[in-house]
Coordinates of C-alpha atoms in Angstrom, one line a residue:
M1 CA -90.5 -99.3 113.5
L2 CA -92.2 -96.2 112.1
A3 CA -90.3 -93.4 110.5
L4 CA -91.9 -90.0 109.5
D5 CA -91.1 -89.0 105.9
P6 CA -91.2 -85.1 106.1
R7 CA -91.6 -84.8 102.3
H8 CA -95.0 -86.6 102.2
N9 CA -96.2 -86.5 105.8
L10 CA -96.7 -90.2 105.6
Q11 CA -95.6 -92.9 108.0
V12 CA -93.3 -95.4 106.3
Q13 CA -92.8 -98.9 107.6
D14 CA -89.5 -100.8 107.3
N15 CA -91.1 -103.3 105.0
P16 CA -91.0 -104.0 101.2
V17 CA -94.5 -102.8 100.6
A18 CA -93.9 -99.4 102.2
Q19 CA -90.6 -99.0 100.4
A20 CA -92.3 -99.8 97.1
F21 CA -94.9 -97.1 97.9
Q22 CA -92.3 -94.3 98.2
P23 CA -91.7 -93.7 94.5
L24 CA -95.4 -93.2 93.7
S25 CA -96.5 -89.9 92.2
G26 CA -98.4 -87.4 94.3
L27 CA -101.6 -88.3 92.6
A28 CA -101.2 -92.0 93.3
K29 CA -100.5 -91.3 97.0
R30 CA -103.6 -89.0 97.2
L31 CA -105.8 -91.8 95.8
V32 CA -104.3 -94.3 98.3
N33 CA -104.8 -91.8 101.1
E34 CA -108.4 -91.4 100.2
G35 CA -108.8 -95.2 100.4
I36 CA -109.6 -95.7 96.7
F37 CA -107.1 -98.5 96.4
S38 CA -104.1 -99.9 98.4
A39 CA -100.4 -98.9 98.0
E40 CA -99.7 -102.3 96.5
V41 CA -102.4 -101.9 93.8
A42 CA -101.1 -98.4 93.1
M43 CA -97.6 -99.6 92.7
E44 CA -98.6 -102.4 90.4
A45 CA -100.8 -100.1 88.3
A46 CA -97.9 -97.6 88.0
Q47 CA -95.6 -100.3 86.7
E48 CA -98.2 -101.7 84.3
A49 CA -98.8 -98.1 83.0
R50 CA -95.1 -97.7 82.2
N51 CA -95.0 -101.1 80.5
T52 CA -97.9 -100.3 78.3
K53 CA -96.8 -96.7 77.7
Q54 CA -100.0 -95.3 79.2
T55 CA -100.5 -92.5 81.6
F56 CA -101.2 -93.5 85.2
I57 CA -104.7 -92.0 85.1
A58 CA -105.6 -93.6 81.7
H59 CA -104.5 -97.0 83.1
I60 CA -106.4 -97.0 86.4
I61 CA -109.6 -95.8 84.6
E62 CA -109.2 -98.5 82.0
K63 CA -108.8 -101.1 84.7
R64 CA -111.8 -99.6 86.6
L65 CA -109.8 -99.0 89.7
V66 CA -111.5 -95.6 89.9
S67 CA -114.1 -93.7 88.0
A68 CA -113.1 -91.0 85.5
S69 CA -115.0 -88.3 87.3
R70 CA -113.4 -89.2 90.7
A71 CA -109.9 -89.3 89.2
A72 CA -110.4 -85.9 87.6
S73 CA -111.7 -84.4 90.8
V74 CA -108.8 -85.7 92.9
A75 CA -106.2 -84.6 90.3
A76 CA -107.6 -81.1 90.1
D77 CA -107.6 -80.8 93.9
E78 CA -104.2 -82.3 94.3
F79 CA -102.5 -80.1 91.7
G80 CA -104.6 -76.9 92.2
M81 CA -105.9 -76.8 88.6
P82 CA -109.4 -75.9 87.4
L83 CA -111.8 -78.7 86.6
L84 CA -114.1 -78.5 83.5
D85 CA -117.0 -80.7 82.4
L86 CA -116.4 -81.2 78.7
D87 CA -120.0 -82.2 78.1
A88 CA -121.0 -78.6 78.9
L89 CA -118.7 -77.3 76.1
D90 CA -119.7 -76.8 72.5
L91 CA -116.8 -78.5 70.5
D92 CA -117.6 -76.3 67.5
T93 CA -116.2 -73.3 69.4
L94 CA -112.7 -74.9 70.0
P95 CA -109.9 -73.1 68.2
Q96 CA -109.1 -74.7 64.8
G97 CA -105.6 -74.9 63.3
V98 CA -103.7 -73.8 66.4
I99 CA -102.3 -77.2 67.2
D100 CA -101.3 -79.9 64.7
D101 CA -103.5 -83.0 64.8
K102 CA -100.4 -85.3 65.3
L103 CA -99.5 -83.4 68.5
I104 CA -103.1 -83.7 69.8
T105 CA -103.1 -87.4 69.2
K106 CA -99.6 -87.9 70.6
H107 CA -100.3 -86.1 73.9
H108 CA -104.1 -86.8 74.2
A109 CA -104.7 -83.2 75.0
L110 CA -107.1 -80.6 73.4
P111 CA -106.9 -76.9 72.9
L112 CA -109.9 -75.3 74.5
Q113 CA -109.6 -71.6 74.1
K114 CA -107.2 -69.0 72.8
R115 CA -107.4 -65.7 74.7
E116 CA -104.9 -63.1 73.5
N117 CA -101.5 -64.9 74.1
R118 CA -102.8 -67.6 76.4
L119 CA -103.9 -71.1 75.2
F120 CA -106.0 -73.2 77.6
I121 CA -105.4 -77.0 77.2
A122 CA -107.7 -79.8 78.3
I123 CA -105.7 -82.7 79.9
S124 CA -106.7 -85.6 82.1
D125 CA -103.1 -86.1 83.5
P126 CA -101.7 -83.1 85.3
T127 CA -98.2 -84.5 85.2
N128 CA -98.1 -84.3 81.4
I129 CA -95.8 -81.3 81.3
Q130 CA -94.4 -82.3 77.9
A131 CA -97.7 -81.7 76.3
L132 CA -97.9 -78.1 77.6
D133 CA -94.4 -77.4 76.5
E134 CA -94.9 -78.7 73.0
F135 CA -98.3 -76.9 72.6
K136 CA -96.5 -73.8 73.8
F137 CA -93.8 -74.2 71.2
Q138 CA -96.1 -74.9 68.3
S139 CA -98.7 -72.2 69.1
G140 CA -96.3 -69.5 70.4
C141 CA -98.7 -68.9 73.3
A142 CA -98.4 -69.4 77.0
T143 CA -100.3 -72.6 78.0
E144 CA -102.5 -73.3 81.0
A145 CA -103.8 -76.7 81.9
V146 CA -107.5 -77.5 82.6
I147 CA -108.3 -80.9 84.1
V148 CA -111.1 -82.9 82.4
E149 CA -112.4 -86.4 82.8
E150 CA -110.5 -89.1 80.8
D151 CA -113.5 -90.7 79.1
K152 CA -114.9 -87.4 78.0
L153 CA -111.5 -86.2 76.8
N154 CA -111.3 -89.4 74.7
R155 CA -114.6 -88.6 73.0
A156 CA -113.8 -85.0 72.6
V157 CA -110.4 -85.6 71.0
D158 CA -111.9 -88.1 68.5
S159 CA -114.7 -85.7 67.6
F160 CA -112.4 -82.8 67.2
L161 CA -110.0 -84.7 64.9
D162 CA -112.9 -86.1 62.9
K163 CA -114.1 -82.5 62.2
Q164 CA -110.6 -81.4 61.4
N165 CA -110.0 -84.2 58.9
S166 CA -113.5 -83.9 57.4
A167 CA -113.1 -80.2 56.6
L168 CA -112.0 -81.1 53.1
D169 CA -114.3 -84.1 52.7
D170 CA -117.4 -81.9 53.6
L171 CA -116.8 -79.7 50.5
D172 CA -119.6 -80.5 48.1
D173 CA -120.0 -79.6 44.4
T174 CA -121.1 -76.1 45.3
D175 CA -118.0 -75.5 47.4
L176 CA -115.8 -76.5 44.5
D177 CA -117.3 -73.7 42.5
N178 CA -116.9 -71.1 45.3
L179 CA -113.6 -71.8 47.0
E180 CA -112.1 -68.5 48.0
I181 CA -109.0 -67.7 45.9
D182 CA -106.9 -64.6 46.4
D183 CA -106.7 -63.4 42.7
A184 CA -108.0 -59.9 43.0
S185 CA -105.1 -58.3 41.2
A186 CA -105.9 -59.4 37.7
S187 CA -105.6 -56.5 35.2
P188 CA -108.4 -55.5 32.8
A189 CA -106.5 -57.1 29.9
E190 CA -106.1 -60.4 31.8
E191 CA -109.8 -60.3 32.7
E192 CA -110.7 -59.9 29.1
L193 CA -108.5 -62.9 28.1
D194 CA -109.9 -64.9 31.0
N195 CA -113.5 -64.6 30.0
D196 CA -113.5 -67.6 27.6
A197 CA -110.5 -69.5 29.0
T198 CA -111.1 -69.9 32.6
N199 CA -114.5 -68.7 33.8
D200 CA -116.4 -71.7 32.6
A201 CA -117.5 -73.8 35.6
P202 CA -116.0 -77.2 34.5
I203 CA -112.4 -75.8 34.4
V204 CA -112.8 -74.0 37.7
R205 CA -114.3 -77.1 39.4
F206 CA -111.7 -79.5 37.9
V207 CA -108.7 -77.4 39.0
N208 CA -110.2 -76.9 42.5
K209 CA -110.8 -80.6 42.9
I210 CA -107.2 -81.4 41.8
L211 CA -105.8 -79.0 44.4
L212 CA -108.1 -80.3 47.2
D213 CA -107.4 -83.9 46.4
A214 CA -103.6 -83.1 46.6
I215 CA -104.0 -81.5 50.0
K216 CA -106.0 -84.4 51.3
S217 CA -103.5 -87.0 50.1
G218 CA -100.6 -85.1 51.7
A219 CA -98.9 -84.3 48.4
S220 CA -95.9 -81.9 48.4
D221 CA -96.3 -80.7 44.8
I222 CA -98.6 -81.0 41.8
H223 CA -97.3 -81.2 38.2
F224 CA -99.5 -80.2 35.2
E225 CA -97.7 -81.5 32.1
P226 CA -98.7 -81.0 28.4
Y227 CA -97.5 -83.4 25.7
E228 CA -98.2 -83.7 22.0
K229 CA -101.1 -86.2 22.3
S230 CA -101.8 -86.3 26.0
Y231 CA -102.0 -84.2 29.2
R232 CA -100.8 -85.6 32.5
I233 CA -101.3 -84.4 36.1
R234 CA -99.1 -86.0 38.8
C235 CA -98.8 -85.4 42.5
R236 CA -95.6 -86.1 44.6
I237 CA -96.8 -88.1 47.6
D238 CA -94.1 -89.1 50.2
G239 CA -91.4 -88.1 47.7
I240 CA -92.8 -90.3 44.8
L241 CA -94.6 -88.9 41.8
Q242 CA -98.0 -90.6 41.1
E243 CA -100.3 -89.9 38.2
V244 CA -103.7 -88.7 39.4
A245 CA -105.5 -87.5 36.2
R246 CA -105.3 -87.4 32.3
P247 CA -107.6 -84.7 31.1
P248 CA -108.1 -84.2 27.3
V249 CA -105.1 -82.6 25.7
N250 CA -107.3 -79.8 24.1
L251 CA -107.8 -78.5 27.7
A252 CA -104.1 -77.7 28.1
S253 CA -104.3 -74.0 27.4
R254 CA -107.5 -73.5 29.4
L255 CA -106.0 -75.3 32.5
A256 CA -102.8 -73.2 32.2
A257 CA -104.8 -70.0 31.9
R258 CA -106.9 -70.8 35.0
L259 CA -103.9 -71.6 37.1
K260 CA -102.1 -68.4 36.0
V261 CA -105.1 -66.3 36.9
M262 CA -105.3 -67.9 40.3
S263 CA -101.5 -67.2 40.7
Q264 CA -101.9 -63.6 39.6
M265 CA -99.7 -64.1 36.6
D266 CA -99.8 -62.4 33.1
I267 CA -101.8 -65.1 31.2
S268 CA -100.8 -63.5 27.9
E269 CA -97.1 -64.2 28.5
R270 CA -96.2 -67.8 27.4
R271 CA -92.6 -67.4 26.3
V272 CA -90.7 -67.2 29.6
P273 CA -91.0 -68.9 33.0
L274 CA -93.2 -67.1 35.5
D275 CA -93.6 -67.3 39.3
G276 CA -96.7 -66.7 41.4
R277 CA -98.5 -67.8 44.5
I278 CA -102.0 -69.0 45.3
K279 CA -103.7 -68.7 48.6
M280 CA -106.7 -71.0 48.9
K281 CA -109.1 -70.6 51.9
I282 CA -110.8 -73.9 52.5
S283 CA -112.5 -73.1 55.8
K284 CA -112.8 -70.2 58.2
S285 CA -109.7 -71.2 60.1
R286 CA -107.6 -72.9 57.4
A287 CA -105.8 -71.5 54.3
I288 CA -103.3 -73.3 52.1
D289 CA -100.5 -71.5 50.1
F290 CA -99.2 -72.8 46.8
R291 CA -95.9 -71.6 45.1
V292 CA -96.5 -71.7 41.4
N293 CA -93.9 -71.9 38.5
T294 CA -94.6 -72.1 34.8
L295 CA -92.1 -73.4 32.2
P296 CA -92.6 -73.1 28.4
T297 CA -92.2 -76.5 26.9
L298 CA -92.5 -77.9 23.3
W299 CA -96.2 -78.6 23.7
G300 CA -97.3 -75.9 26.1
E301 CA -96.7 -74.6 29.6
K302 CA -95.7 -77.1 32.3
I303 CA -97.0 -75.8 35.6
V304 CA -95.8 -77.0 39.0
L305 CA -97.5 -76.0 42.3
R306 CA -95.6 -76.5 45.5
I307 CA -97.9 -77.0 48.5
L308 CA -96.7 -75.0 51.5
D309 CA -97.8 -76.4 54.8
P310 CA -97.3 -74.0 57.7
S311 CA -97.6 -76.8 60.2
S312 CA -94.4 -78.4 58.9
A313 CA -92.4 -75.4 59.9
K314 CA -93.7 -75.7 63.5
M315 CA -93.1 -79.4 64.0
G316 CA -91.5 -80.4 67.3
I317 CA -87.9 -81.5 67.0
E318 CA -89.0 -85.0 68.1
A319 CA -91.0 -85.4 64.9
L320 CA -87.9 -85.0 62.6
G321 CA -86.5 -88.4 63.3
F322 CA -83.3 -87.7 65.2
N323 CA -82.1 -90.4 67.5
P324 CA -81.5 -89.2 71.2
E325 CA -77.8 -88.5 70.6
Q326 CA -78.5 -86.5 67.4
H327 CA -81.3 -84.6 69.2
D328 CA -78.9 -83.5 72.0
V329 CA -76.1 -82.5 69.6
Y330 CA -78.5 -80.3 67.4
T331 CA -80.2 -78.5 70.3
T332 CA -76.9 -78.0 72.2
T333 CA -75.2 -76.5 69.1
L334 CA -78.3 -74.3 68.4
H335 CA -77.9 -72.6 71.8
K336 CA -74.2 -71.8 71.4
P337 CA -73.7 -68.0 71.2
Q338 CA -71.9 -68.2 67.8
G339 CA -70.9 -70.6 65.1
M340 CA -72.4 -72.1 61.9
I341 CA -74.7 -75.0 61.4
L342 CA -74.8 -76.3 57.8
V343 CA -77.5 -78.7 56.6
T344 CA -76.8 -80.6 53.4
G345 CA -78.5 -83.0 51.1
P346 CA -80.2 -83.1 47.7
T347 CA -83.4 -81.1 46.8
G348 CA -86.4 -82.5 48.6
S349 CA -84.4 -84.0 51.5
G350 CA -86.1 -81.8 54.2
K351 CA -83.3 -79.3 54.8
T352 CA -85.7 -76.3 55.1
V353 CA -87.9 -78.1 57.7
S354 CA -84.8 -78.9 59.8
L355 CA -83.7 -75.2 59.6
Y356 CA -87.2 -73.9 60.4
T357 CA -87.5 -76.2 63.4
G358 CA -84.2 -74.9 64.7
L359 CA -85.3 -71.3 64.2
N360 CA -88.6 -72.0 66.1
I361 CA -86.5 -73.3 69.0
L362 CA -84.5 -70.1 69.0
N363 CA -87.5 -67.7 68.3
T364 CA -87.9 -65.8 71.6
D365 CA -88.5 -62.2 72.4
E366 CA -84.8 -61.8 73.4
R367 CA -83.4 -62.8 70.0
N368 CA -83.2 -60.8 66.8
I369 CA -83.5 -63.4 64.0
S370 CA -83.3 -62.6 60.2
T371 CA -83.4 -65.0 57.2
A372 CA -82.6 -64.6 53.6
E373 CA -84.5 -67.1 51.4
D374 CA -85.1 -67.8 47.8
P375 CA -88.1 -67.9 48.0
V376 CA -89.6 -67.4 51.4
E377 CA -91.8 -70.6 51.6
I378 CA -93.5 -70.2 54.9
N379 CA -94.1 -67.1 57.0
L380 CA -92.8 -67.4 60.6
E381 CA -94.2 -65.0 63.2
G382 CA -91.4 -63.1 65.0
I383 CA -88.7 -63.7 62.4
N384 CA -87.6 -61.1 59.8
Q385 CA -87.7 -62.9 56.5
V386 CA -86.2 -61.5 53.3
H387 CA -87.0 -62.8 49.8
V388 CA -83.8 -62.4 47.8
N389 CA -84.2 -60.9 44.3
P390 CA -81.0 -60.9 42.2
K391 CA -82.7 -59.0 39.4
V392 CA -82.7 -55.8 41.6
G393 CA -79.4 -56.6 43.3
L394 CA -80.8 -58.1 46.5
T395 CA -78.6 -61.3 46.6
F396 CA -77.9 -63.5 49.6
A397 CA -74.6 -61.6 50.1
E398 CA -76.3 -58.2 50.1
A399 CA -79.0 -59.4 52.5
L400 CA -76.3 -60.7 54.8
R401 CA -74.5 -57.4 54.8
A402 CA -77.7 -55.6 55.7
F403 CA -78.4 -58.2 58.5
L404 CA -75.0 -57.6 60.1
R405 CA -75.7 -53.8 60.3
Q406 CA -78.9 -54.6 62.3
D407 CA -77.3 -56.4 65.3
P408 CA -78.7 -59.9 64.7
D409 CA -78.4 -62.8 67.1
V410 CA -79.3 -65.5 64.6
V411 CA -79.0 -65.4 60.8
M412 CA -80.3 -68.0 58.3
V413 CA -79.1 -68.0 54.7
G414 CA -81.3 -70.2 52.5
E415 CA -78.3 -71.5 50.6
I416 CA -74.5 -70.8 50.3
R417 CA -74.1 -70.6 46.5
D418 CA -70.9 -68.6 46.0
L419 CA -67.7 -67.4 47.6
E420 CA -69.1 -64.0 48.5
T421 CA -72.0 -65.4 50.5
A422 CA -69.8 -68.0 52.1
E423 CA -67.2 -65.4 53.2
I424 CA -69.9 -63.1 54.8
A425 CA -71.6 -66.1 56.5
V426 CA -68.2 -67.2 57.9
K427 CA -67.5 -63.7 59.1
A428 CA -70.9 -63.5 60.9
A429 CA -70.2 -66.9 62.6
Q430 CA -66.8 -65.6 63.8
T431 CA -68.1 -62.4 65.2
G432 CA -70.7 -63.5 67.7
H433 CA -73.7 -64.7 65.6
M434 CA -75.3 -68.1 65.1
V435 CA -75.6 -68.8 61.4
L436 CA -77.8 -71.5 59.8
S437 CA -77.5 -72.4 56.1
T438 CA -77.6 -75.2 53.5
L439 CA -75.3 -76.6 50.9
H440 CA -75.9 -79.1 48.2
T441 CA -73.5 -81.9 49.0
N442 CA -73.9 -85.7 49.5
S443 CA -72.3 -86.0 52.9
A444 CA -71.1 -84.1 55.9
A445 CA -67.4 -84.7 55.1
E446 CA -67.8 -83.4 51.5
T447 CA -69.3 -80.2 52.8
L448 CA -66.0 -79.1 54.4
T449 CA -64.0 -79.7 51.2
R450 CA -66.8 -78.0 49.1
L451 CA -66.3 -74.8 51.2
R452 CA -62.6 -75.0 50.7
N453 CA -63.0 -75.5 46.9
M454 CA -65.3 -72.5 46.8
G455 CA -62.3 -70.5 48.0
V456 CA -63.0 -70.1 51.8
P457 CA -59.7 -70.3 53.6
A458 CA -59.2 -73.5 55.6
F459 CA -58.6 -71.6 58.9
N460 CA -61.9 -69.8 58.5
I461 CA -63.8 -73.1 58.0
A462 CA -62.2 -74.7 61.0
T463 CA -63.0 -71.7 63.3
S464 CA -66.5 -71.0 62.1
V465 CA -68.3 -74.3 61.4
S466 CA -69.8 -75.9 64.5
L467 CA -72.0 -78.7 63.1
I468 CA -72.7 -80.3 59.7
I469 CA -75.9 -82.3 59.2
A470 CA -76.4 -84.4 56.1
Q471 CA -79.9 -85.8 55.7
R472 CA -82.3 -87.7 53.5
L473 CA -86.1 -88.4 53.8
A474 CA -87.3 -92.0 53.7
R475 CA -90.9 -93.1 53.5
R476 CA -92.4 -94.5 56.7
L477 CA -94.0 -98.0 56.5
C478 CA -97.8 -97.9 57.1
N479 CA -98.4 -99.4 60.6
S480 CA -101.7 -100.8 59.5
C481 CA -100.5 -103.0 56.6
K482 CA -96.7 -103.4 56.9
R483 CA -95.6 -107.1 56.7
A484 CA -92.8 -108.8 58.6
V485 CA -90.1 -110.1 56.4
N486 CA -87.3 -112.6 56.9
I487 CA -83.9 -111.8 55.2
P488 CA -80.9 -114.1 55.3
E489 CA -78.3 -113.2 57.9
A490 CA -75.6 -113.1 55.2
A491 CA -77.6 -110.5 53.2
L492 CA -78.1 -108.3 56.2
I493 CA -74.4 -108.3 57.1
E494 CA -73.6 -107.4 53.5
E495 CA -76.1 -104.5 53.8
G496 CA -74.1 -103.2 56.8
F497 CA -75.7 -104.7 59.9
D498 CA -73.3 -106.1 62.4
K499 CA -73.9 -109.3 64.3
E500 CA -74.9 -107.6 67.5
Q501 CA -77.7 -105.7 65.7
L502 CA -79.1 -108.9 64.2
K503 CA -80.3 -110.1 67.7
D504 CA -83.0 -107.3 68.1
L505 CA -84.0 -106.6 64.5
H506 CA -87.7 -106.2 63.5
L507 CA -87.7 -106.1 59.7
Y508 CA -90.8 -105.2 57.7
E509 CA -91.7 -104.6 54.1
A510 CA -94.4 -102.5 52.5
S511 CA -97.6 -104.2 51.4
P512 CA -97.6 -104.0 47.6
D513 CA -101.2 -102.8 47.3
G514 CA -101.2 -100.7 50.5
C515 CA -104.4 -100.1 52.4
A516 CA -107.0 -97.3 52.8
K517 CA -104.8 -95.5 55.2
C518 CA -101.6 -95.3 53.1
S519 CA -100.1 -94.9 49.6
R520 CA -98.5 -98.1 48.3
G521 CA -97.7 -99.4 51.8
Y522 CA -96.1 -96.1 53.1
K523 CA -97.5 -93.2 55.0
G524 CA -95.5 -90.1 55.8
R525 CA -91.7 -89.7 55.8
V526 CA -88.9 -89.8 58.4
G527 CA -85.5 -88.1 58.4
I528 CA -82.3 -90.0 58.2
Y529 CA -79.3 -88.0 59.5
E530 CA -75.5 -88.0 59.9
M531 CA -74.0 -85.3 62.2
M532 CA -70.4 -84.2 62.2
E533 CA -69.3 -81.9 65.0
M534 CA -66.2 -79.8 64.6
T535 CA -63.4 -81.0 66.9
Q536 CA -59.8 -80.0 67.3
E537 CA -58.6 -83.1 65.4
L538 CA -61.0 -82.3 62.4
A539 CA -59.9 -78.6 62.5
T540 CA -56.3 -79.8 62.2
I541 CA -57.0 -82.0 59.2
I542 CA -58.9 -79.2 57.5
M543 CA -56.0 -76.7 58.0
E544 CA -53.7 -79.4 56.6
N545 CA -55.8 -79.5 53.4
G546 CA -56.9 -83.1 54.1
S547 CA -59.4 -84.7 51.6
S548 CA -63.0 -85.6 52.5
L549 CA -61.8 -89.2 53.0
D550 CA -59.2 -88.0 55.5
I551 CA -61.9 -86.0 57.3
L552 CA -64.2 -89.0 57.3
D553 CA -61.5 -91.3 58.7
I554 CA -60.8 -89.0 61.7
A555 CA -64.5 -88.5 62.3
R556 CA -65.1 -92.2 62.4
K557 CA -62.4 -92.7 65.0
Q558 CA -64.3 -90.1 67.1
G559 CA -67.6 -92.0 66.9
F560 CA -69.1 -90.5 63.8
K561 CA -72.0 -92.5 62.4
P562 CA -72.6 -92.2 58.7
L563 CA -76.0 -91.9 56.9
R564 CA -76.2 -95.6 56.2
H565 CA -75.8 -96.4 59.9
S566 CA -78.7 -94.1 60.7
G567 CA -80.8 -95.6 57.9
L568 CA -80.1 -99.2 59.0
S569 CA -81.2 -98.2 62.5
K570 CA -84.5 -97.0 61.2
V571 CA -84.9 -100.3 59.2
G572 CA -84.1 -102.3 62.4
Q573 CA -86.8 -100.5 64.3
G574 CA -89.4 -101.3 61.7
I575 CA -89.9 -97.6 60.8
T576 CA -88.9 -98.1 57.1
S577 CA -88.0 -100.9 54.8
L578 CA -84.6 -102.0 53.6
E579 CA -85.7 -101.4 50.0
E580 CA -86.7 -97.8 50.8
M581 CA -83.5 -97.1 52.8
N582 CA -81.4 -98.3 49.8
R583 CA -83.5 -96.1 47.5
V584 CA -82.7 -92.9 49.3
I585 CA -79.1 -93.7 50.5
K586 CA -76.9 -94.8 47.6
I587 CA -73.6 -94.3 49.4

């Protein structure tokens, strides 16, 4: 018996093959209708693509069920999208630095052209809506898809990423001499002092090379450290300091002078700490900012450069390391009309990136967003950022008072350091504003008692705080060289794994020597989180002046998962090692 399916205008037989054909996508049906392959083959290909985590188009082209050109033509016609021949396009004209390389690799899509506030994206799979959404989020532009052939897209993506990654490698000796540094504000006195100290080519070249090598290695900061008989330069890579150079100790003053001139500091002042910034332009489309601080020590000035990566502030929330439940809790709380989200953890635990990611989610034309930071690390388009300056009376509290007179929807306070700031933040959260801030505590439960110890009334804490996130950053194992490891079951249970978890564990350790793609067996970092939502039961305990242990006990009964549970989950998935998890989580 034949039945007409009005949705697809296809005749469906009452047999297993026809029933299996029903869930196929529009593109698969179109290919079947055109006689390229049968419904059974299409269904099998769709299932195999899901199993191998490929797109349907990529899979059928790889299996040679259809040519790349025919698939692109059918996809463009079926979805009403423009079709482009990538071979006719000069890849050197593609927009640079608009989309992060990781996002291009993840979605297998390529930015083609940026025209005013529109970004055209080359994709081979028109159903890849997530790519368009994430490209839109990161670029801040409206996105439009352009269909291209799968094989040509593969080559274009590889070529584009190679050029992006080789932008630094292509710098030759001449480039090291002529890197564009924004240091135009040097005074005549500084220029006179600078003549002998920093204008000689070897010092300029050496400092530029150290900065470029640090950027290429993914370092977060660079330390220039003078001692009595030696001089050491170290870079912090994936949270761990590593020595990279030992120049002669007699160069200490000349290196310090060069860095201070680049940072637009007074090079004649060596008695007090100084702050500055460097903006280094390494290509037409890419510039790197450094935040610089000097510190007078016994044997000279120690100088630390913090590398500020604008792309980290625009990471998609998926890149932070939340599990699905944590992802939902964070995004749901962000979109509440009022309340307070507090992110806690030690220095260097990724709190700022978590807050910036939340701000980017909220950053729309309909919202007025203001931040008070010390200092403003990364500029965010569309957000009013204030650099607090206590020397002139512009404190966090003063900035917050000013924000509340300008009808804000979202307010971010870099850190709640005192009772005055805490009280104004609480007031803002209670009067229709979403407030984001940080505190330096070890766990979510301790944050609530810390606010109470600062002098915030328990009732105000219970009615203003919506969510507390405690976090750490652990190094990711390198996928190219990580090694499987067997750990006795008794030891795993002692670490905190339960017997049910032991069935599906995939435990790995870092290769001691690492490989060409990583640093000592690790590459990149992943967040480990615990989240505590405010509930009626927790509010009651807070107003009864319960301790952090009382708060933790109630939260656990409601399903709260502590940091260690999240860390063990990352270990069990093979993302990080047990040794690394124990290094960053000592509770």
